[in-house]
Amino acid sequence: MEIFCVALPGLEGLLYSEMEDAGFADIRVGTGGVSATGGPNEALRANLCLRVASRILLRVAEFRAVHLAQLDKRARRVDWATVVPSGSRVKVEATCRKSRIYHNRAAAERVAKAVYAAVPSGDGPEVVLKVRIEDDLCTISLDTTGDPLHRRGHKEFVGKAPLREGMAAAFLRQLGFDPDSPVPVVDPMCGSGTIPIEAAEMTAGLWPGRSRVFALEGSGLTRPQPPEPRNVPPIFYGFDRDQGAIQGAVKNAERAGVPVTFQRQAVSDLVPPKGPAGLVLTNPPYGARIGDRKLLVGLYGALGAVLKDRFKGWRVGIVTSDGGLAKATGLALEPFGPVAHGGLKVTLWMGQP
Ligand SMILES: C[S@@+](CC[C@H](N)C(=O)[O-])C[C@H]1O[C@@H](n2cnc3c(N)ncnc32)[C@H](O)[C@@H]1O
């Protein structure tokens, strides 16, 4: 069997390297994600341990279908009883691209009928089947995740324009953050604390999915044994000028069970913590969601000046959808991305002040 780990477009390569580190077999980058060999147990492990993935699908069937009657016939050949636990509520979602079958709803209805014919739908847990028909090739997958994976289950305080956890983890990897020999991580505009909390969790070796349940757990699988957590040195910092954000970030780190130092402070007062140089990774306000552009140009300029004056030897990552604002820092930055994020395309701007 095959699992397909969905990534935000632009993060496939980083997900590939994460899956390589985690020991998944036969990994291959595809459109929108990375596949690996494995059945339900590997899907559960992927849900538990992958930080960059946004959803884990278990491939159920793949066949060609050029019209709805053929889709119906071939979908009925699948051994649904081994895929869908009896009594579950089955929901089928379909997308058709560049195919002779072009009607999403009609395709979903045909597959749903084939499933119900084999396994009558009950009122148990919801099971979602995703049907994708591309170039007349129909792929049917079971969504093993449920709520998307960036919902780790620790972030009750969300704040304004939060960064998804998977993106924070991906960008830490892209900047070379190595949990086995961690360096200090500073986020001067941390909001709900996503970036330093991810860095601390990675260092502890905690599984991101440890506190939540996944859709496929209804079928009685046993979770594998998690690794022994490691001690986390006090090298993770989040600052924000908003007291509410700091209070919320403190609670989020407590719920995640990792040590992060949070303090209310404006960017202009930022100084490097004592000790070796590390990473500054931040996601300042951008786009139409918060703030006015003129003020933002000033804010990015102030951030750039502080980093240039005080953070010699540190590596810098600035996450923004606005290349003009990245330029306003006055730093020499290289782009990584863009990555699609909540309707915007954001880029990680990387450099050394
Ligand atoms: C896009 S949000 C960061 C979201 C964060 N990455 C998260 O996941 O929740 C930007 C943050 O910058 C903070 N901010 C804006 N201007 C600031 C300044 N001059 N100094 C420090 N923080 C500032 C805002 O309060 C806001 O929390």
mmCIF file of C-alpha atoms and ligand atoms in Angstrom:
data_model
loop_
_atom_site.group_PDB
_atom_site.id
_atom_site.type_symbol
_atom_site.label_atom_id
_atom_site.label_comp_id
_atom_site.label_asym_id
_atom_site.label_seq_id
_atom_site.Cartn_x
_atom_site.Cartn_y
_atom_site.Cartn_z
ATOM 1 C CA MET A 1 0.000 0.000 0.000
ATOM 2 C CA GLU A 2 0.983 3.597 -0.352
ATOM 3 C CA ILE A 3 0.553 6.646 1.831
ATOM 4 C CA PHE A 4 0.517 10.149 0.408
ATOM 5 C CA CYS A 5 1.594 12.951 2.716
ATOM 6 C CA VAL A 6 0.090 16.238 1.584
ATOM 7 C CA ALA A 7 2.243 19.370 1.831
ATOM 8 C CA LEU A 8 1.479 23.024 1.211
ATOM 9 C CA PRO A 9 2.616 23.715 -2.376
ATOM 10 C CA GLY A 10 6.264 24.769 -2.120
ATOM 11 C CA LEU A 11 7.064 22.614 0.939
ATOM 12 C CA GLU A 12 7.246 19.210 -0.812
ATOM 13 C CA GLY A 13 11.079 19.134 -0.792
ATOM 14 C CA LEU A 14 11.266 19.917 2.933
ATOM 15 C CA LEU A 15 8.633 17.277 3.685
ATOM 16 C CA TYR A 16 10.694 14.788 1.656
ATOM 17 C CA SER A 17 13.775 15.429 3.797
ATOM 18 C CA GLU A 18 11.717 15.188 7.005
ATOM 19 C CA MET A 19 10.323 11.809 5.876
ATOM 20 C CA GLU A 20 13.810 10.641 4.983
ATOM 21 C CA ASP A 21 15.002 11.527 8.515
ATOM 22 C CA ALA A 22 11.973 9.737 10.009
ATOM 23 C CA GLY A 23 12.802 6.517 8.129
ATOM 24 C CA PHE A 24 9.835 6.224 5.734
ATOM 25 C CA ALA A 25 10.363 3.787 2.843
ATOM 26 C CA ASP A 26 10.375 4.410 -0.939
ATOM 27 C CA ILE A 27 9.675 8.128 -0.617
ATOM 28 C CA ARG A 28 8.931 10.068 -3.789
ATOM 29 C CA VAL A 29 8.025 13.700 -4.308
ATOM 30 C CA GLY A 30 4.772 14.140 -6.248
ATOM 31 C CA THR A 31 2.476 17.040 -7.014
ATOM 32 C CA GLY A 32 1.307 18.521 -3.739
ATOM 33 C CA GLY A 33 3.032 16.043 -1.476
ATOM 34 C CA VAL A 34 5.263 13.045 -0.918
ATOM 35 C CA SER A 35 4.364 9.367 -1.159
ATOM 36 C CA ALA A 36 5.846 6.423 0.722
ATOM 37 C CA THR A 37 5.217 2.708 1.025
ATOM 38 C CA GLY A 38 3.050 1.758 3.973
ATOM 39 C CA GLY A 39 -0.392 0.811 5.235
ATOM 40 C CA PRO A 40 -2.535 2.059 8.127
ATOM 41 C CA ASN A 41 0.267 1.719 10.724
ATOM 42 C CA GLU A 42 2.672 3.868 8.682
ATOM 43 C CA ALA A 43 -0.156 6.358 8.097
ATOM 44 C CA LEU A 44 -0.671 6.597 11.855
ATOM 45 C CA ARG A 45 3.075 7.045 12.438
ATOM 46 C CA ALA A 46 3.145 9.785 9.766
ATOM 47 C CA ASN A 47 0.239 11.590 11.452
ATOM 48 C CA LEU A 48 2.011 11.404 14.798
ATOM 49 C CA CYS A 49 5.545 12.385 13.837
ATOM 50 C CA LEU A 50 5.583 14.586 10.719
ATOM 51 C CA ARG A 51 5.689 18.338 11.314
ATOM 52 C CA VAL A 52 5.715 19.641 7.734
ATOM 53 C CA ALA A 53 2.839 17.490 6.332
ATOM 54 C CA SER A 54 -0.668 18.904 6.398
ATOM 55 C CA ARG A 55 -2.623 15.652 5.901
ATOM 56 C CA ILE A 56 -1.925 11.929 5.412
ATOM 57 C CA LEU A 57 -3.880 9.984 2.802
ATOM 58 C CA LEU A 58 -3.931 6.223 2.429
ATOM 59 C CA ARG A 59 -4.223 5.158 -1.196
ATOM 60 C CA VAL A 60 -7.138 2.781 -1.619
ATOM 61 C CA ALA A 61 -7.488 2.343 -5.384
ATOM 62 C CA GLU A 62 -6.175 3.649 -8.673
ATOM 63 C CA PHE A 63 -7.771 2.953 -12.071
ATOM 64 C CA ARG A 64 -8.592 4.653 -15.347
ATOM 65 C CA ALA A 65 -12.131 5.892 -15.847
ATOM 66 C CA VAL A 66 -13.305 7.826 -18.885
ATOM 67 C CA HIS A 67 -17.024 7.959 -18.137
ATOM 68 C CA LEU A 68 -19.264 7.742 -15.089
ATOM 69 C CA ALA A 69 -20.516 4.189 -15.775
ATOM 70 C CA GLN A 70 -16.902 3.004 -15.844
ATOM 71 C CA LEU A 71 -16.142 4.877 -12.635
ATOM 72 C CA ASP A 72 -19.155 3.199 -11.034
ATOM 73 C CA LYS A 73 -18.147 -0.284 -12.211
ATOM 74 C CA ARG A 74 -14.491 0.013 -11.193
ATOM 75 C CA ALA A 75 -15.286 1.623 -7.849
ATOM 76 C CA ARG A 76 -17.521 -1.379 -7.043
ATOM 77 C CA ARG A 77 -14.524 -3.718 -7.473
ATOM 78 C CA VAL A 78 -12.736 -2.168 -4.479
ATOM 79 C CA ASP A 79 -12.911 -4.235 -1.290
ATOM 80 C CA TRP A 80 -14.568 -1.446 0.705
ATOM 81 C CA ALA A 81 -15.158 -3.572 3.787
ATOM 82 C CA THR A 82 -11.384 -3.621 4.443
ATOM 83 C CA VAL A 83 -11.121 0.161 3.982
ATOM 84 C CA VAL A 84 -14.172 1.607 5.716
ATOM 85 C CA PRO A 85 -15.023 0.487 9.273
ATOM 86 C CA SER A 86 -18.638 -0.705 9.388
ATOM 87 C CA GLY A 87 -21.060 1.781 10.899
ATOM 88 C CA SER A 88 -19.013 4.833 9.940
ATOM 89 C CA ARG A 89 -20.487 7.836 8.163
ATOM 90 C CA VAL A 90 -18.807 7.937 4.763
ATOM 91 C CA LYS A 91 -18.311 11.246 2.984
ATOM 92 C CA VAL A 92 -16.862 11.312 -0.533
ATOM 93 C CA GLU A 93 -15.166 14.411 -1.967
ATOM 94 C CA ALA A 94 -14.116 14.482 -5.631
ATOM 95 C CA THR A 95 -12.047 16.767 -7.849
ATOM 96 C CA CYS A 96 -11.722 16.261 -11.599
ATOM 97 C CA ARG A 97 -8.955 17.844 -13.675
ATOM 98 C CA LYS A 98 -8.104 17.540 -17.367
ATOM 99 C CA SER A 99 -10.401 14.476 -17.607
ATOM 100 C CA ARG A 100 -13.404 13.307 -19.567
ATOM 101 C CA ILE A 101 -15.254 12.975 -16.269
ATOM 102 C CA TYR A 102 -15.456 16.620 -15.309
ATOM 103 C CA HIS A 103 -18.358 16.872 -12.851
ATOM 104 C CA ASN A 104 -17.026 16.684 -9.269
ATOM 105 C CA ARG A 105 -20.390 16.037 -7.646
ATOM 106 C CA ALA A 106 -21.435 13.325 -10.091
ATOM 107 C CA ALA A 107 -18.084 11.557 -9.601
ATOM 108 C CA ALA A 108 -18.425 11.740 -5.803
ATOM 109 C CA GLU A 109 -21.982 10.354 -5.981
ATOM 110 C CA ARG A 110 -20.911 7.351 -8.089
ATOM 111 C CA VAL A 111 -18.113 6.419 -5.706
ATOM 112 C CA ALA A 112 -20.365 6.962 -2.675
ATOM 113 C CA LYS A 113 -22.972 4.586 -4.152
ATOM 114 C CA ALA A 114 -20.294 1.930 -4.705
ATOM 115 C CA VAL A 115 -19.143 2.259 -1.081
ATOM 116 C CA TYR A 116 -22.669 2.175 0.390
ATOM 117 C CA ALA A 117 -23.470 -0.924 -1.683
ATOM 118 C CA ALA A 118 -20.646 -2.761 0.116
ATOM 119 C CA VAL A 119 -20.680 -1.098 3.557
ATOM 120 C CA PRO A 120 -23.965 0.476 4.654
ATOM 121 C CA SER A 121 -23.375 3.920 6.121
ATOM 122 C CA GLY A 122 -24.045 4.246 9.854
ATOM 123 C CA ASP A 123 -23.891 7.090 12.348
ATOM 124 C CA GLY A 124 -20.420 6.266 13.706
ATOM 125 C CA PRO A 125 -17.286 8.404 13.176
ATOM 126 C CA GLU A 126 -17.002 10.246 9.840
ATOM 127 C CA VAL A 127 -14.720 8.698 7.231
ATOM 128 C CA VAL A 128 -13.683 10.922 4.316
ATOM 129 C CA LEU A 129 -12.717 9.427 0.964
ATOM 130 C CA LYS A 130 -10.961 11.720 -1.482
ATOM 131 C CA VAL A 131 -11.411 10.989 -5.172
ATOM 132 C CA ARG A 132 -9.085 12.689 -7.608
ATOM 133 C CA ILE A 133 -9.532 12.218 -11.350
ATOM 134 C CA GLU A 134 -6.631 13.669 -13.315
ATOM 135 C CA ASP A 135 -5.928 12.890 -16.985
ATOM 136 C CA ASP A 136 -8.653 10.186 -16.725
ATOM 137 C CA LEU A 137 -6.761 8.431 -13.927
ATOM 138 C CA CYS A 138 -8.912 8.017 -10.833
ATOM 139 C CA THR A 139 -7.183 7.802 -7.446
ATOM 140 C CA ILE A 140 -9.222 7.106 -4.328
ATOM 141 C CA SER A 141 -7.677 7.786 -0.919
ATOM 142 C CA LEU A 142 -8.793 7.574 2.663
ATOM 143 C CA ASP A 143 -8.187 10.703 4.726
ATOM 144 C CA THR A 144 -6.468 9.310 7.817
ATOM 145 C CA THR A 145 -6.019 12.705 9.497
ATOM 146 C CA GLY A 146 -9.324 14.519 10.075
ATOM 147 C CA ASP A 147 -8.537 18.013 11.372
ATOM 148 C CA PRO A 148 -5.457 19.253 9.456
ATOM 149 C CA LEU A 149 -2.097 18.408 10.988
ATOM 150 C CA HIS A 150 -1.114 21.982 11.778
ATOM 151 C CA ARG A 151 -3.750 21.749 14.524
ATOM 152 C CA ARG A 152 -1.379 20.191 17.020
ATOM 153 C CA GLY A 153 -3.858 20.608 19.850
ATOM 154 C CA HIS A 154 -1.814 22.947 22.069
ATOM 155 C CA LYS A 155 -2.550 26.351 20.613
ATOM 156 C CA GLU A 156 -5.670 27.592 22.336
ATOM 157 C CA PHE A 157 -4.554 31.217 21.986
ATOM 158 C CA VAL A 158 -4.328 32.039 18.288
ATOM 159 C CA GLY A 159 -3.710 35.814 17.970
ATOM 160 C CA LYS A 160 -3.703 37.824 14.752
ATOM 161 C CA ALA A 161 -2.575 36.190 11.494
ATOM 162 C CA PRO A 162 -0.901 33.131 13.054
ATOM 163 C CA LEU A 163 1.658 31.155 11.109
ATOM 164 C CA ARG A 164 0.769 27.506 10.563
ATOM 165 C CA GLU A 165 2.888 25.168 12.685
ATOM 166 C CA GLY A 166 3.894 23.137 9.609
ATOM 167 C CA MET A 167 5.282 26.244 7.954
ATOM 168 C CA ALA A 168 7.209 27.246 11.061
ATOM 169 C CA ALA A 169 8.754 23.757 11.220
ATOM 170 C CA ALA A 170 9.525 23.797 7.483
ATOM 171 C CA PHE A 171 11.197 27.204 7.623
ATOM 172 C CA LEU A 172 13.269 26.205 10.669
ATOM 173 C CA ARG A 173 14.505 23.226 8.633
ATOM 174 C CA GLN A 174 15.174 25.416 5.614
ATOM 175 C CA LEU A 175 17.320 27.720 7.794
ATOM 176 C CA GLY A 176 19.353 24.717 8.907
ATOM 177 C CA PHE A 177 17.927 24.347 12.422
ATOM 178 C CA ASP A 178 19.113 20.948 13.673
ATOM 179 C CA PRO A 179 17.257 19.582 16.741
ATOM 180 C CA ASP A 180 20.260 17.358 17.534
ATOM 181 C CA SER A 181 22.540 20.378 18.013
ATOM 182 C CA PRO A 182 20.099 23.222 18.570
ATOM 183 C CA VAL A 183 21.063 26.885 18.387
ATOM 184 C CA PRO A 184 19.128 29.755 20.002
ATOM 185 C CA VAL A 185 15.957 30.765 18.164
ATOM 186 C CA VAL A 186 14.551 34.281 18.585
ATOM 187 C CA ASP A 187 11.226 35.491 17.194
ATOM 188 C CA PRO A 188 10.964 39.261 17.820
ATOM 189 C CA MET A 189 7.284 39.385 16.697
ATOM 190 C CA CYS A 190 6.092 36.021 17.971
ATOM 191 C CA GLY A 191 2.301 36.498 18.265
ATOM 192 C CA SER A 192 1.001 33.184 19.626
ATOM 193 C CA GLY A 193 4.568 31.808 19.826
ATOM 194 C CA THR A 194 4.375 29.298 16.970
ATOM 195 C CA ILE A 195 8.039 29.539 15.861
ATOM 196 C CA PRO A 196 9.905 29.191 19.200
ATOM 197 C CA ILE A 197 7.385 26.553 20.406
ATOM 198 C CA GLU A 198 7.998 24.439 17.262
ATOM 199 C CA ALA A 199 11.781 24.810 17.705
ATOM 200 C CA ALA A 200 11.577 23.750 21.371
ATOM 201 C CA GLU A 201 9.316 20.771 20.565
ATOM 202 C CA MET A 202 11.681 19.640 17.783
ATOM 203 C CA THR A 203 14.589 19.841 20.235
ATOM 204 C CA ALA A 204 12.666 17.826 22.836
ATOM 205 C CA GLY A 205 11.983 15.182 20.159
ATOM 206 C CA LEU A 206 8.262 15.361 20.944
ATOM 207 C CA TRP A 207 5.836 14.099 18.330
ATOM 208 C CA PRO A 208 3.653 16.957 17.051
ATOM 209 C CA GLY A 209 0.562 14.706 17.062
ATOM 210 C CA ARG A 210 1.002 13.440 20.623
ATOM 211 C CA SER A 211 -2.009 15.292 22.087
ATOM 212 C CA ARG A 212 -4.678 14.763 19.444
ATOM 213 C CA VAL A 213 -6.557 11.981 17.724
ATOM 214 C CA PHE A 214 -6.647 11.166 14.020
ATOM 215 C CA ALA A 215 -9.490 10.015 11.792
ATOM 216 C CA LEU A 216 -8.084 6.507 11.275
ATOM 217 C CA GLU A 217 -7.816 5.811 15.001
ATOM 218 C CA GLY A 218 -11.496 4.787 15.006
ATOM 219 C CA SER A 219 -10.421 1.478 13.508
ATOM 220 C CA GLY A 220 -8.630 0.279 16.652
ATOM 221 C CA LEU A 221 -4.961 0.810 15.680
ATOM 222 C CA THR A 222 -2.373 0.923 18.459
ATOM 223 C CA ARG A 223 -0.082 3.926 18.622
ATOM 224 C CA PRO A 224 3.643 3.187 18.346
ATOM 225 C CA GLN A 225 5.828 3.983 21.358
ATOM 226 C CA PRO A 226 6.969 7.649 21.239
ATOM 227 C CA PRO A 227 10.682 8.454 21.673
ATOM 228 C CA GLU A 228 11.916 9.444 25.133
ATOM 229 C CA PRO A 229 11.730 13.291 25.353
ATOM 230 C CA ARG A 230 15.075 15.097 25.605
ATOM 231 C CA ASN A 231 15.961 17.992 27.880
ATOM 232 C CA VAL A 232 15.485 21.360 26.203
ATOM 233 C CA PRO A 233 18.053 24.070 26.966
ATOM 234 C CA PRO A 234 16.641 27.565 27.662
ATOM 235 C CA ILE A 235 17.521 28.970 24.233
ATOM 236 C CA PHE A 236 14.107 29.661 22.693
ATOM 237 C CA TYR A 237 12.686 33.188 22.852
ATOM 238 C CA GLY A 238 9.574 35.008 21.715
ATOM 239 C CA PHE A 239 8.947 38.748 21.969
ATOM 240 C CA ASP A 240 5.957 40.832 20.966
ATOM 241 C CA ARG A 241 4.847 44.342 21.801
ATOM 242 C CA ASP A 242 1.356 43.063 22.525
ATOM 243 C CA GLN A 243 0.867 41.934 26.138
ATOM 244 C CA GLY A 244 -2.158 39.766 25.199
ATOM 245 C CA ALA A 245 -0.060 37.896 22.630
ATOM 246 C CA ILE A 246 2.676 37.255 25.203
ATOM 247 C CA GLN A 247 0.185 35.962 27.785
ATOM 248 C CA GLY A 248 -1.387 33.673 25.174
ATOM 249 C CA ALA A 249 2.002 32.422 23.929
ATOM 250 C CA VAL A 250 3.060 31.568 27.517
ATOM 251 C CA LYS A 251 -0.108 29.449 27.896
ATOM 252 C CA ASN A 252 0.484 27.769 24.505
ATOM 253 C CA ALA A 253 4.038 26.763 25.480
ATOM 254 C CA GLU A 254 2.799 25.480 28.859
ATOM 255 C CA ARG A 255 0.184 23.337 27.125
ATOM 256 C CA ALA A 256 2.825 22.025 24.710
ATOM 257 C CA GLY A 257 5.061 21.271 27.705
ATOM 258 C CA VAL A 258 8.169 23.040 26.410
ATOM 259 C CA PRO A 259 10.314 25.814 27.906
ATOM 260 C CA VAL A 260 10.213 29.065 25.919
ATOM 261 C CA THR A 261 11.033 32.517 27.316
ATOM 262 C CA PHE A 262 8.389 35.047 26.308
ATOM 263 C CA GLN A 263 8.608 38.739 27.074
ATOM 264 C CA ARG A 264 6.714 41.830 26.064
ATOM 265 C CA GLN A 265 9.080 44.014 24.057
ATOM 266 C CA ALA A 266 9.047 46.177 20.896
ATOM 267 C CA VAL A 267 11.395 45.284 18.029
ATOM 268 C CA SER A 268 13.422 48.459 18.611
ATOM 269 C CA ASP A 269 14.459 47.126 22.063
ATOM 270 C CA LEU A 270 15.536 43.703 20.785
ATOM 271 C CA VAL A 271 19.021 42.536 21.817
ATOM 272 C CA PRO A 272 20.548 39.092 21.318
ATOM 273 C CA PRO A 273 20.341 36.774 24.332
ATOM 274 C CA LYS A 274 23.657 35.955 26.032
ATOM 275 C CA GLY A 275 25.447 32.965 24.537
ATOM 276 C CA PRO A 276 26.205 31.763 21.027
ATOM 277 C CA ALA A 277 24.634 33.162 17.856
ATOM 278 C CA GLY A 278 21.618 31.353 16.419
ATOM 279 C CA LEU A 279 18.581 32.066 14.305
ATOM 280 C CA VAL A 280 16.160 34.962 14.139
ATOM 281 C CA LEU A 281 13.024 33.697 12.414
ATOM 282 C CA THR A 282 9.989 35.928 12.356
ATOM 283 C CA ASN A 283 6.722 36.572 10.625
ATOM 284 C CA PRO A 284 6.091 40.336 10.902
ATOM 285 C CA PRO A 285 2.690 41.805 10.037
ATOM 286 C CA TYR A 286 2.069 41.873 6.274
ATOM 287 C CA GLY A 287 -0.621 42.044 3.607
ATOM 288 C CA ALA A 288 -4.060 43.493 3.906
ATOM 289 C CA ARG A 289 -4.863 41.576 7.063
ATOM 290 C CA ILE A 290 -3.123 43.825 9.572
ATOM 291 C CA GLY A 291 -1.596 47.271 9.454
ATOM 292 C CA ASP A 292 -1.084 49.970 6.954
ATOM 293 C CA ARG A 293 1.748 49.682 4.404
ATOM 294 C CA LYS A 294 3.596 52.905 5.260
ATOM 295 C CA LEU A 295 3.842 51.873 8.899
ATOM 296 C CA LEU A 296 4.919 48.417 7.806
ATOM 297 C CA VAL A 297 7.783 49.826 5.704
ATOM 298 C CA GLY A 298 8.960 51.627 8.865
ATOM 299 C CA LEU A 299 8.603 48.465 10.958
ATOM 300 C CA TYR A 300 10.590 46.290 8.501
ATOM 301 C CA GLY A 301 13.229 49.047 8.267
ATOM 302 C CA ALA A 302 13.536 49.118 12.083
ATOM 303 C CA LEU A 303 13.792 45.299 12.197
ATOM 304 C CA GLY A 304 16.532 45.324 9.539
ATOM 305 C CA ALA A 305 18.505 48.047 11.378
ATOM 306 C CA VAL A 306 18.320 46.200 14.719
ATOM 307 C CA LEU A 307 19.457 42.937 13.121
ATOM 308 C CA LYS A 308 22.304 44.635 11.262
ATOM 309 C CA ASP A 309 23.555 46.494 14.364
ATOM 310 C CA ARG A 310 23.129 43.850 17.043
ATOM 311 C CA PHE A 311 22.888 40.367 15.487
ATOM 312 C CA LYS A 312 26.227 39.852 13.748
ATOM 313 C CA GLY A 313 26.804 36.134 13.092
ATOM 314 C CA TRP A 314 23.100 35.213 13.403
ATOM 315 C CA ARG A 315 21.125 33.678 10.561
ATOM 316 C CA VAL A 316 17.919 35.489 9.665
ATOM 317 C CA GLY A 317 14.591 34.378 8.184
ATOM 318 C CA ILE A 318 11.745 36.785 7.506
ATOM 319 C CA VAL A 319 8.381 35.374 6.425
ATOM 320 C CA THR A 320 6.275 37.760 4.389
ATOM 321 C CA SER A 321 3.989 37.868 1.357
ATOM 322 C CA ASP A 322 5.377 41.248 0.337
ATOM 323 C CA GLY A 323 8.820 41.238 -1.300
ATOM 324 C CA GLY A 324 8.871 45.054 -1.110
ATOM 325 C CA LEU A 325 8.656 44.874 2.685
ATOM 326 C CA ALA A 326 11.476 42.295 2.799
ATOM 327 C CA LYS A 327 13.535 44.769 0.765
ATOM 328 C CA ALA A 328 12.649 47.550 3.216
ATOM 329 C CA THR A 329 14.744 45.736 5.873
ATOM 330 C CA GLY A 330 17.854 46.828 3.937
ATOM 331 C CA LEU A 331 19.302 43.312 4.433
ATOM 332 C CA ALA A 332 20.661 41.160 1.599
ATOM 333 C CA LEU A 333 18.079 38.360 1.580
ATOM 334 C CA GLU A 334 17.522 35.320 -0.646
ATOM 335 C CA PRO A 335 13.969 34.070 -1.262
ATOM 336 C CA PHE A 336 12.710 30.549 -0.537
ATOM 337 C CA GLY A 337 9.195 29.815 -1.793
ATOM 338 C CA PRO A 338 6.603 31.097 -2.305
ATOM 339 C CA VAL A 339 4.342 28.849 -0.263
ATOM 340 C CA ALA A 340 0.545 29.134 -0.391
ATOM 341 C CA HIS A 341 -0.751 30.235 3.016
ATOM 342 C CA GLY A 342 -4.390 31.117 3.686
ATOM 343 C CA GLY A 343 -5.040 32.703 0.275
ATOM 344 C CA LEU A 344 -1.659 34.502 0.237
ATOM 345 C CA LYS A 345 1.688 33.397 -1.144
ATOM 346 C CA VAL A 346 4.368 33.861 1.457
ATOM 347 C CA THR A 347 8.111 33.721 0.971
ATOM 348 C CA LEU A 348 10.868 33.003 3.471
ATOM 349 C CA TRP A 349 13.565 35.644 3.009
ATOM 350 C CA MET A 350 16.870 34.285 4.281
ATOM 351 C CA GLY A 351 20.196 35.919 4.991
ATOM 352 C CA GLN A 352 22.878 36.993 7.385
ATOM 353 C CA PRO A 353 22.870 40.561 8.709
HETATM 354 C C1 LIG B 1 1.777 38.121 11.815
HETATM 355 S S1 LIG B 1 1.831 38.279 13.539
HETATM 356 C C2 LIG B 1 2.909 36.992 14.041
HETATM 357 C C3 LIG B 1 2.183 35.706 14.138
HETATM 358 C C4 LIG B 1 2.980 34.591 14.774
HETATM 359 N N1 LIG B 1 4.029 34.103 13.902
HETATM 360 C C5 LIG B 1 2.062 33.452 15.187
HETATM 361 O O1 LIG B 1 2.200 32.349 14.683
HETATM 362 O O2 LIG B 1 1.131 33.692 15.972
HETATM 363 C C6 LIG B 1 2.821 39.707 13.792
HETATM 364 C C7 LIG B 1 3.045 40.100 15.242
HETATM 365 O O3 LIG B 1 3.930 41.222 15.252
HETATM 366 C C8 LIG B 1 3.635 41.972 16.410
HETATM 367 N N2 LIG B 1 4.241 43.325 16.242
HETATM 368 C C9 LIG B 1 3.867 44.309 15.400
HETATM 369 N N3 LIG B 1 4.677 45.365 15.541
HETATM 370 C C10 LIG B 1 5.596 45.064 16.491
HETATM 371 C C11 LIG B 1 6.705 45.733 17.070
HETATM 372 N N4 LIG B 1 7.034 46.956 16.696
HETATM 373 N N5 LIG B 1 7.422 45.099 18.005
HETATM 374 C C12 LIG B 1 7.107 43.822 18.394
HETATM 375 N N6 LIG B 1 6.048 43.147 17.909
HETATM 376 C C13 LIG B 1 5.310 43.738 16.960
HETATM 377 C C14 LIG B 1 2.120 41.957 16.466
HETATM 378 O O4 LIG B 1 1.657 42.231 17.777
HETATM 379 C C15 LIG B 1 1.802 40.527 16.003
HETATM 380 O O5 LIG B 1 1.628 39.670 17.103
#
